[in-house]
Amino acid sequence: MSPDSPEPSGGPALEVHDGRTGRDYHLPIADGAIRATDLGRIGTDEPDDGGLLSYDPAFMNTASCRSAITYIDGDKGILRYRGYPIEQLAGTIPFLDVAALLVEGDLLDGPARERWITEVEAGEELPPEITDLVETFPGDAHPMAVLLAAWSALGAYHPHAKAVDDPAVRDGLPPRFVGAIAALATLVFRHRTGRPTRIDRPTGDFTERFYRSMFPEVATPDAALTRAIDVLLILQADHEQNCST
């Protein structure tokens, strides 16, 4: 073992022999992985040699973080939110409860659940200037471009949200974000599809309000379609890294 290699910690490890230098390295294994930064210790004495890098296009065999929120194994058809199998959530637990589960770590009940729902509803209230902004975009503009512009502009109306070091602010913002992004998404949809951008505040639970905001001309939302939207939102509630990579 080379002098610059750490002593074995007693746990599982990958022993590496560098045929270029004759040095041996001890790379700890945790959760079936080694740290890519440990590879940086494996190098030659050349001045410009910064050590080995892992080369893995498209993250085919690289874990970039440890997640306690979502576990997914697509090959086995497994998806869990905070340890709950998706089969126990989709179709049985409303989307807002699942959203709270992802953020808070467990399902809420009682006053905590009511506070979450109330904060989401408060987040759905958009300043009229945001509607003005969306109306300035061409009707055929890409909805994501319009959504991003409106979301960025919304920050100007909530300057307190910049206090990211304040735990109370951090804890209070997630449910309002859920409500705000839903309101913005439906606003952009109405604008893009030629529907009125200014409508009366819809009633019902979260998913029913979402439906009514998209299709304000529908007097009675279809129950099956509303439920389908709720399940769809649950299944995509956490994109995690299976989508990002």
PDB file of C-alpha atoms in Angstrom:
ATOM      1  CA  MET A   1       0.000   0.000   0.000  1.00  0.00           C
ATOM      2  CA  SER A   2       1.359   3.412  -0.939  1.00  0.00           C
ATOM      3  CA  PRO A   3       2.025   6.027   1.754  1.00  0.00           C
ATOM      4  CA  ASP A   4      -0.734   8.303   0.369  1.00  0.00           C
ATOM      5  CA  SER A   5      -3.406   5.609   0.602  1.00  0.00           C
ATOM      6  CA  PRO A   6      -5.641   5.701   3.707  1.00  0.00           C
ATOM      7  CA  GLU A   7      -5.522   2.800   6.100  1.00  0.00           C
ATOM      8  CA  PRO A   8      -8.361   0.283   5.699  1.00  0.00           C
ATOM      9  CA  SER A   9     -11.356   1.230   7.817  1.00  0.00           C
ATOM     10  CA  GLY A  10     -12.441  -2.342   8.335  1.00  0.00           C
ATOM     11  CA  GLY A  11     -15.357  -2.094   5.938  1.00  0.00           C
ATOM     12  CA  PRO A  12     -15.598  -3.502   2.408  1.00  0.00           C
ATOM     13  CA  ALA A  13     -13.120  -2.039  -0.002  1.00  0.00           C
ATOM     14  CA  LEU A  14     -11.840  -2.239  -3.548  1.00  0.00           C
ATOM     15  CA  GLU A  15      -8.130  -2.947  -3.712  1.00  0.00           C
ATOM     16  CA  VAL A  16      -6.572  -1.358  -6.805  1.00  0.00           C
ATOM     17  CA  HIS A  17      -3.090  -1.978  -8.136  1.00  0.00           C
ATOM     18  CA  ASP A  18      -1.844   0.691 -10.550  1.00  0.00           C
ATOM     19  CA  GLY A  19       0.311  -1.073 -13.130  1.00  0.00           C
ATOM     20  CA  ARG A  20       1.830   2.270 -14.189  1.00  0.00           C
ATOM     21  CA  THR A  21       3.385   3.097 -10.837  1.00  0.00           C
ATOM     22  CA  GLY A  22       3.220  -0.153  -8.889  1.00  0.00           C
ATOM     23  CA  ARG A  23       1.195   1.542  -6.162  1.00  0.00           C
ATOM     24  CA  ASP A  24      -1.731  -0.061  -4.391  1.00  0.00           C
ATOM     25  CA  TYR A  25      -4.865   1.789  -3.319  1.00  0.00           C
ATOM     26  CA  HIS A  26      -7.669   0.979  -0.911  1.00  0.00           C
ATOM     27  CA  LEU A  27     -11.008   2.438  -2.066  1.00  0.00           C
ATOM     28  CA  PRO A  28     -13.853   2.093   0.490  1.00  0.00           C
ATOM     29  CA  ILE A  29     -17.119   0.636  -0.789  1.00  0.00           C
ATOM     30  CA  ALA A  30     -20.396   2.011   0.567  1.00  0.00           C
ATOM     31  CA  ASP A  31     -23.858   1.030  -0.707  1.00  0.00           C
ATOM     32  CA  GLY A  32     -22.298  -0.860  -3.579  1.00  0.00           C
ATOM     33  CA  ALA A  33     -20.353   2.159  -4.833  1.00  0.00           C
ATOM     34  CA  ILE A  34     -16.952   3.804  -4.598  1.00  0.00           C
ATOM     35  CA  ARG A  35     -16.484   7.565  -4.600  1.00  0.00           C
ATOM     36  CA  ALA A  36     -15.306   8.948  -7.905  1.00  0.00           C
ATOM     37  CA  THR A  37     -13.180  11.437  -5.965  1.00  0.00           C
ATOM     38  CA  ASP A  38     -11.189   8.516  -4.560  1.00  0.00           C
ATOM     39  CA  LEU A  39     -10.080   7.757  -8.105  1.00  0.00           C
ATOM     40  CA  GLY A  40      -8.416  11.164  -8.124  1.00  0.00           C
ATOM     41  CA  ARG A  41      -5.787   9.815  -5.731  1.00  0.00           C
ATOM     42  CA  ILE A  42      -4.674   7.316  -8.343  1.00  0.00           C
ATOM     43  CA  GLY A  43      -2.125   9.081 -10.466  1.00  0.00           C
ATOM     44  CA  THR A  44       1.447   9.298 -11.635  1.00  0.00           C
ATOM     45  CA  ASP A  45       4.124  11.754 -10.663  1.00  0.00           C
ATOM     46  CA  GLU A  46       3.673  13.772 -13.854  1.00  0.00           C
ATOM     47  CA  PRO A  47       3.087  17.473 -13.044  1.00  0.00           C
ATOM     48  CA  ASP A  48      -0.117  17.705 -15.065  1.00  0.00           C
ATOM     49  CA  ASP A  49      -1.610  14.422 -13.826  1.00  0.00           C
ATOM     50  CA  GLY A  50      -4.606  15.174 -11.620  1.00  0.00           C
ATOM     51  CA  GLY A  51      -5.468  11.544 -11.039  1.00  0.00           C
ATOM     52  CA  LEU A  52      -7.938   9.209 -12.668  1.00  0.00           C
ATOM     53  CA  LEU A  53     -11.425  10.269 -13.731  1.00  0.00           C
ATOM     54  CA  SER A  54     -14.464   8.067 -14.260  1.00  0.00           C
ATOM     55  CA  TYR A  55     -15.855   8.325 -17.798  1.00  0.00           C
ATOM     56  CA  ASP A  56     -19.536   7.426 -17.898  1.00  0.00           C
ATOM     57  CA  PRO A  57     -21.585   9.098 -20.652  1.00  0.00           C
ATOM     58  CA  ALA A  58     -25.310   9.306 -19.800  1.00  0.00           C
ATOM     59  CA  PHE A  59     -24.753   8.071 -16.231  1.00  0.00           C
ATOM     60  CA  MET A  60     -25.063   4.453 -17.290  1.00  0.00           C
ATOM     61  CA  ASN A  61     -23.341   3.252 -14.103  1.00  0.00           C
ATOM     62  CA  THR A  62     -22.954   6.286 -11.857  1.00  0.00           C
ATOM     63  CA  ALA A  63     -24.856   7.270  -8.708  1.00  0.00           C
ATOM     64  CA  SER A  64     -24.781  11.033  -8.221  1.00  0.00           C
ATOM     65  CA  CYS A  65     -26.449  11.307  -4.826  1.00  0.00           C
ATOM     66  CA  ARG A  66     -28.114   9.493  -1.954  1.00  0.00           C
ATOM     67  CA  SER A  67     -31.895   9.988  -1.945  1.00  0.00           C
ATOM     68  CA  ALA A  68     -34.257   9.341   0.943  1.00  0.00           C
ATOM     69  CA  ILE A  69     -37.177  10.639  -1.123  1.00  0.00           C
ATOM     70  CA  THR A  70     -37.576   8.227  -4.008  1.00  0.00           C
ATOM     71  CA  TYR A  71     -36.390   4.736  -4.806  1.00  0.00           C
ATOM     72  CA  ILE A  72     -36.840   3.420  -8.320  1.00  0.00           C
ATOM     73  CA  ASP A  73     -35.874   0.221 -10.081  1.00  0.00           C
ATOM     74  CA  GLY A  74     -37.387   0.367 -13.535  1.00  0.00           C
ATOM     75  CA  ASP A  75     -36.314  -3.134 -14.513  1.00  0.00           C
ATOM     76  CA  LYS A  76     -38.234  -4.584 -11.567  1.00  0.00           C
ATOM     77  CA  GLY A  77     -41.138  -2.145 -11.775  1.00  0.00           C
ATOM     78  CA  ILE A  78     -40.453  -0.689  -8.323  1.00  0.00           C
ATOM     79  CA  LEU A  79     -41.235   2.909  -7.357  1.00  0.00           C
ATOM     80  CA  ARG A  80     -41.361   4.048  -3.734  1.00  0.00           C
ATOM     81  CA  TYR A  81     -41.946   7.488  -2.251  1.00  0.00           C
ATOM     82  CA  ARG A  82     -40.396   7.789   1.211  1.00  0.00           C
ATOM     83  CA  GLY A  83     -40.592   4.007   1.471  1.00  0.00           C
ATOM     84  CA  TYR A  84     -44.251   3.757   0.429  1.00  0.00           C
ATOM     85  CA  PRO A  85     -44.834   1.541  -2.634  1.00  0.00           C
ATOM     86  CA  ILE A  86     -46.470   3.564  -5.384  1.00  0.00           C
ATOM     87  CA  GLU A  87     -49.288   0.993  -5.479  1.00  0.00           C
ATOM     88  CA  GLN A  88     -50.334   2.123  -1.987  1.00  0.00           C
ATOM     89  CA  LEU A  89     -50.442   5.772  -3.009  1.00  0.00           C
ATOM     90  CA  ALA A  90     -51.688   6.168  -6.579  1.00  0.00           C
ATOM     91  CA  GLY A  91     -55.444   5.857  -6.697  1.00  0.00           C
ATOM     92  CA  THR A  92     -55.885   5.837  -2.910  1.00  0.00           C
ATOM     93  CA  ILE A  93     -54.090   8.922  -1.531  1.00  0.00           C
ATOM     94  CA  PRO A  94     -54.837  12.400  -2.983  1.00  0.00           C
ATOM     95  CA  PHE A  95     -52.003  14.141  -4.803  1.00  0.00           C
ATOM     96  CA  LEU A  96     -51.654  16.910  -2.217  1.00  0.00           C
ATOM     97  CA  ASP A  97     -51.039  14.319   0.501  1.00  0.00           C
ATOM     98  CA  VAL A  98     -48.394  12.649  -1.664  1.00  0.00           C
ATOM     99  CA  ALA A  99     -46.756  16.041  -2.302  1.00  0.00           C
ATOM    100  CA  ALA A 100     -46.607  16.636   1.448  1.00  0.00           C
ATOM    101  CA  LEU A 101     -45.175  13.146   1.927  1.00  0.00           C
ATOM    102  CA  LEU A 102     -42.309  13.888  -0.452  1.00  0.00           C
ATOM    103  CA  VAL A 103     -41.477  17.183   1.253  1.00  0.00           C
ATOM    104  CA  GLU A 104     -42.145  16.379   4.898  1.00  0.00           C
ATOM    105  CA  GLY A 105     -41.028  12.751   4.976  1.00  0.00           C
ATOM    106  CA  ASP A 106     -44.331  11.188   5.989  1.00  0.00           C
ATOM    107  CA  LEU A 107     -48.055  11.540   5.425  1.00  0.00           C
ATOM    108  CA  LEU A 108     -49.619  14.427   7.328  1.00  0.00           C
ATOM    109  CA  ASP A 109     -52.850  14.367   9.298  1.00  0.00           C
ATOM    110  CA  GLY A 110     -54.886  16.662  11.513  1.00  0.00           C
ATOM    111  CA  PRO A 111     -53.909  20.337  11.749  1.00  0.00           C
ATOM    112  CA  ALA A 112     -50.623  19.809   9.888  1.00  0.00           C
ATOM    113  CA  ARG A 113     -52.468  18.437   6.870  1.00  0.00           C
ATOM    114  CA  GLU A 114     -55.009  21.265   6.974  1.00  0.00           C
ATOM    115  CA  ARG A 115     -52.223  23.853   7.107  1.00  0.00           C
ATOM    116  CA  TRP A 116     -50.548  22.274   4.080  1.00  0.00           C
ATOM    117  CA  ILE A 117     -53.789  22.341   2.070  1.00  0.00           C
ATOM    118  CA  THR A 118     -54.491  25.947   3.096  1.00  0.00           C
ATOM    119  CA  GLU A 119     -51.002  27.062   2.072  1.00  0.00           C
ATOM    120  CA  VAL A 120     -51.329  25.359  -1.316  1.00  0.00           C
ATOM    121  CA  GLU A 121     -54.597  27.207  -1.941  1.00  0.00           C
ATOM    122  CA  ALA A 122     -52.946  30.484  -0.943  1.00  0.00           C
ATOM    123  CA  GLY A 123     -50.174  29.834  -3.452  1.00  0.00           C
ATOM    124  CA  GLU A 124     -52.737  29.561  -6.241  1.00  0.00           C
ATOM    125  CA  GLU A 125     -53.503  33.284  -5.917  1.00  0.00           C
ATOM    126  CA  LEU A 126     -51.496  34.968  -8.689  1.00  0.00           C
ATOM    127  CA  PRO A 127     -50.887  38.723  -8.911  1.00  0.00           C
ATOM    128  CA  PRO A 128     -52.864  40.190 -11.836  1.00  0.00           C
ATOM    129  CA  GLU A 129     -49.592  41.470 -13.259  1.00  0.00           C
ATOM    130  CA  ILE A 130     -48.504  37.879 -13.832  1.00  0.00           C
ATOM    131  CA  THR A 131     -51.604  37.302 -15.938  1.00  0.00           C
ATOM    132  CA  ASP A 132     -50.767  40.506 -17.822  1.00  0.00           C
ATOM    133  CA  LEU A 133     -47.298  39.133 -18.502  1.00  0.00           C
ATOM    134  CA  VAL A 134     -48.554  35.801 -19.834  1.00  0.00           C
ATOM    135  CA  GLU A 135     -50.953  37.622 -22.141  1.00  0.00           C
ATOM    136  CA  THR A 136     -48.046  39.433 -23.794  1.00  0.00           C
ATOM    137  CA  PHE A 137     -46.640  36.183 -25.207  1.00  0.00           C
ATOM    138  CA  PRO A 138     -47.735  34.837 -28.597  1.00  0.00           C
ATOM    139  CA  GLY A 139     -50.423  32.217 -28.309  1.00  0.00           C
ATOM    140  CA  ASP A 140     -48.223  29.675 -30.067  1.00  0.00           C
ATOM    141  CA  ALA A 141     -45.180  30.326 -27.861  1.00  0.00           C
ATOM    142  CA  HIS A 142     -43.697  27.209 -26.306  1.00  0.00           C
ATOM    143  CA  PRO A 143     -45.528  26.723 -22.995  1.00  0.00           C
ATOM    144  CA  MET A 144     -42.332  25.934 -21.078  1.00  0.00           C
ATOM    145  CA  ALA A 145     -40.755  29.231 -22.142  1.00  0.00           C
ATOM    146  CA  VAL A 146     -43.837  31.131 -20.985  1.00  0.00           C
ATOM    147  CA  LEU A 147     -44.027  29.154 -17.744  1.00  0.00           C
ATOM    148  CA  LEU A 148     -40.369  29.814 -16.923  1.00  0.00           C
ATOM    149  CA  ALA A 149     -40.746  33.533 -17.603  1.00  0.00           C
ATOM    150  CA  ALA A 150     -43.858  33.768 -15.439  1.00  0.00           C
ATOM    151  CA  TRP A 151     -42.284  31.731 -12.643  1.00  0.00           C
ATOM    152  CA  SER A 152     -39.225  33.965 -12.593  1.00  0.00           C
ATOM    153  CA  ALA A 153     -41.404  37.078 -12.558  1.00  0.00           C
ATOM    154  CA  LEU A 154     -43.456  35.698  -9.679  1.00  0.00           C
ATOM    155  CA  GLY A 155     -40.367  35.888  -7.485  1.00  0.00           C
ATOM    156  CA  ALA A 156     -40.508  39.670  -7.692  1.00  0.00           C
ATOM    157  CA  TYR A 157     -43.804  39.587  -5.773  1.00  0.00           C
ATOM    158  CA  HIS A 158     -42.461  37.429  -2.959  1.00  0.00           C
ATOM    159  CA  PRO A 159     -39.217  39.083  -1.831  1.00  0.00           C
ATOM    160  CA  HIS A 160     -39.397  37.310   1.547  1.00  0.00           C
ATOM    161  CA  ALA A 161     -38.732  34.037  -0.272  1.00  0.00           C
ATOM    162  CA  LYS A 162     -35.104  35.097  -0.647  1.00  0.00           C
ATOM    163  CA  ALA A 163     -34.535  34.535   3.081  1.00  0.00           C
ATOM    164  CA  VAL A 164     -33.320  30.998   2.435  1.00  0.00           C
ATOM    165  CA  ASP A 165     -31.411  30.909   5.730  1.00  0.00           C
ATOM    166  CA  ASP A 166     -34.632  31.341   7.719  1.00  0.00           C
ATOM    167  CA  PRO A 167     -36.047  27.884   8.581  1.00  0.00           C
ATOM    168  CA  ALA A 168     -39.575  29.290   8.906  1.00  0.00           C
ATOM    169  CA  VAL A 169     -39.432  30.678   5.373  1.00  0.00           C
ATOM    170  CA  ARG A 170     -37.997  27.454   3.962  1.00  0.00           C
ATOM    171  CA  ASP A 171     -40.647  25.343   5.683  1.00  0.00           C
ATOM    172  CA  GLY A 172     -43.505  27.582   4.598  1.00  0.00           C
ATOM    173  CA  LEU A 173     -42.711  27.900   0.908  1.00  0.00           C
ATOM    174  CA  PRO A 174     -43.043  24.352  -0.538  1.00  0.00           C
ATOM    175  CA  PRO A 175     -46.865  24.130  -0.353  1.00  0.00           C
ATOM    176  CA  ARG A 176     -47.173  27.612  -1.832  1.00  0.00           C
ATOM    177  CA  PHE A 177     -44.844  26.555  -4.642  1.00  0.00           C
ATOM    178  CA  VAL A 178     -47.166  23.637  -5.395  1.00  0.00           C
ATOM    179  CA  GLY A 179     -50.151  25.955  -5.633  1.00  0.00           C
ATOM    180  CA  ALA A 180     -48.331  28.620  -7.627  1.00  0.00           C
ATOM    181  CA  ILE A 181     -46.906  26.290 -10.253  1.00  0.00           C
ATOM    182  CA  ALA A 182     -50.321  24.676 -10.717  1.00  0.00           C
ATOM    183  CA  ALA A 183     -51.962  28.080 -11.183  1.00  0.00           C
ATOM    184  CA  LEU A 184     -49.275  29.155 -13.635  1.00  0.00           C
ATOM    185  CA  ALA A 185     -49.451  25.930 -15.627  1.00  0.00           C
ATOM    186  CA  THR A 186     -53.204  26.230 -16.087  1.00  0.00           C
ATOM    187  CA  LEU A 187     -52.916  29.930 -16.924  1.00  0.00           C
ATOM    188  CA  VAL A 188     -50.364  29.186 -19.640  1.00  0.00           C
ATOM    189  CA  PHE A 189     -52.573  26.372 -20.926  1.00  0.00           C
ATOM    190  CA  ARG A 190     -55.611  28.652 -21.199  1.00  0.00           C
ATOM    191  CA  HIS A 191     -53.582  31.288 -23.000  1.00  0.00           C
ATOM    192  CA  ARG A 192     -52.135  28.779 -25.434  1.00  0.00           C
ATOM    193  CA  THR A 193     -55.508  27.202 -26.212  1.00  0.00           C
ATOM    194  CA  GLY A 194     -57.376  30.477 -26.670  1.00  0.00           C
ATOM    195  CA  ARG A 195     -59.386  30.221 -23.455  1.00  0.00           C
ATOM    196  CA  PRO A 196     -60.002  33.204 -21.141  1.00  0.00           C
ATOM    197  CA  THR A 197     -56.953  33.942 -19.037  1.00  0.00           C
ATOM    198  CA  ARG A 198     -58.986  35.709 -16.348  1.00  0.00           C
ATOM    199  CA  ILE A 199     -61.496  33.400 -14.680  1.00  0.00           C
ATOM    200  CA  ASP A 200     -63.301  33.140 -11.375  1.00  0.00           C
ATOM    201  CA  ARG A 201     -61.478  31.231  -8.686  1.00  0.00           C
ATOM    202  CA  PRO A 202     -62.461  27.557  -9.137  1.00  0.00           C
ATOM    203  CA  THR A 203     -63.842  25.410  -6.340  1.00  0.00           C
ATOM    204  CA  GLY A 204     -63.235  21.839  -5.263  1.00  0.00           C
ATOM    205  CA  ASP A 205     -60.164  19.948  -4.086  1.00  0.00           C
ATOM    206  CA  PHE A 206     -56.757  20.529  -5.650  1.00  0.00           C
ATOM    207  CA  THR A 207     -57.183  18.290  -8.683  1.00  0.00           C
ATOM    208  CA  GLU A 208     -60.710  19.507  -9.363  1.00  0.00           C
ATOM    209  CA  ARG A 209     -59.503  23.117  -9.215  1.00  0.00           C
ATOM    210  CA  PHE A 210     -56.699  22.183 -11.586  1.00  0.00           C
ATOM    211  CA  TYR A 211     -59.239  20.664 -14.007  1.00  0.00           C
ATOM    212  CA  ARG A 212     -61.602  23.651 -13.749  1.00  0.00           C
ATOM    213  CA  SER A 213     -58.708  26.054 -14.300  1.00  0.00           C
ATOM    214  CA  MET A 214     -57.729  24.297 -17.508  1.00  0.00           C
ATOM    215  CA  PHE A 215     -61.264  23.947 -18.822  1.00  0.00           C
ATOM    216  CA  PRO A 216     -63.340  26.788 -17.309  1.00  0.00           C
ATOM    217  CA  GLU A 217     -66.071  26.195 -19.878  1.00  0.00           C
ATOM    218  CA  VAL A 218     -66.884  22.772 -18.379  1.00  0.00           C
ATOM    219  CA  ALA A 219     -69.695  23.133 -15.840  1.00  0.00           C
ATOM    220  CA  THR A 220     -69.248  19.704 -14.234  1.00  0.00           C
ATOM    221  CA  PRO A 221     -65.782  18.106 -14.392  1.00  0.00           C
ATOM    222  CA  ASP A 222     -65.690  14.461 -15.385  1.00  0.00           C
ATOM    223  CA  ALA A 223     -64.975  12.474 -12.208  1.00  0.00           C
ATOM    224  CA  ALA A 224     -62.988   9.761 -13.991  1.00  0.00           C
ATOM    225  CA  LEU A 225     -60.817  12.276 -15.815  1.00  0.00           C
ATOM    226  CA  THR A 226     -60.261  14.278 -12.643  1.00  0.00           C
ATOM    227  CA  ARG A 227     -59.114  11.138 -10.856  1.00  0.00           C
ATOM    228  CA  ALA A 228     -56.871  10.240 -13.783  1.00  0.00           C
ATOM    229  CA  ILE A 229     -55.197  13.653 -13.524  1.00  0.00           C
ATOM    230  CA  ASP A 230     -54.665  13.092  -9.800  1.00  0.00           C
ATOM    231  CA  VAL A 231     -52.995   9.718 -10.412  1.00  0.00           C
ATOM    232  CA  LEU A 232     -50.881  11.189 -13.218  1.00  0.00           C
ATOM    233  CA  LEU A 233     -49.647  13.948 -10.916  1.00  0.00           C
ATOM    234  CA  ILE A 234     -48.766  11.365  -8.276  1.00  0.00           C
ATOM    235  CA  LEU A 235     -46.820   9.168 -10.673  1.00  0.00           C
ATOM    236  CA  GLN A 236     -44.769  12.170 -11.807  1.00  0.00           C
ATOM    237  CA  ALA A 237     -44.556  13.921  -8.441  1.00  0.00           C
ATOM    238  CA  ASP A 238     -40.821  13.330  -8.117  1.00  0.00           C
ATOM    239  CA  HIS A 239     -38.920  13.131 -11.393  1.00  0.00           C
ATOM    240  CA  GLU A 240     -35.784  12.160  -9.512  1.00  0.00           C
ATOM    241  CA  GLN A 241     -32.823  11.153 -11.618  1.00  0.00           C
ATOM    242  CA  ASN A 242     -34.495   8.588 -13.844  1.00  0.00           C
ATOM    243  CA  CYS A 243     -35.882  11.548 -15.800  1.00  0.00           C
ATOM    244  CA  SER A 244     -33.049  14.044 -15.377  1.00  0.00           C
ATOM    245  CA  THR A 245     -30.405  11.708 -16.787  1.00  0.00           C
TER     246      THR A 245
END
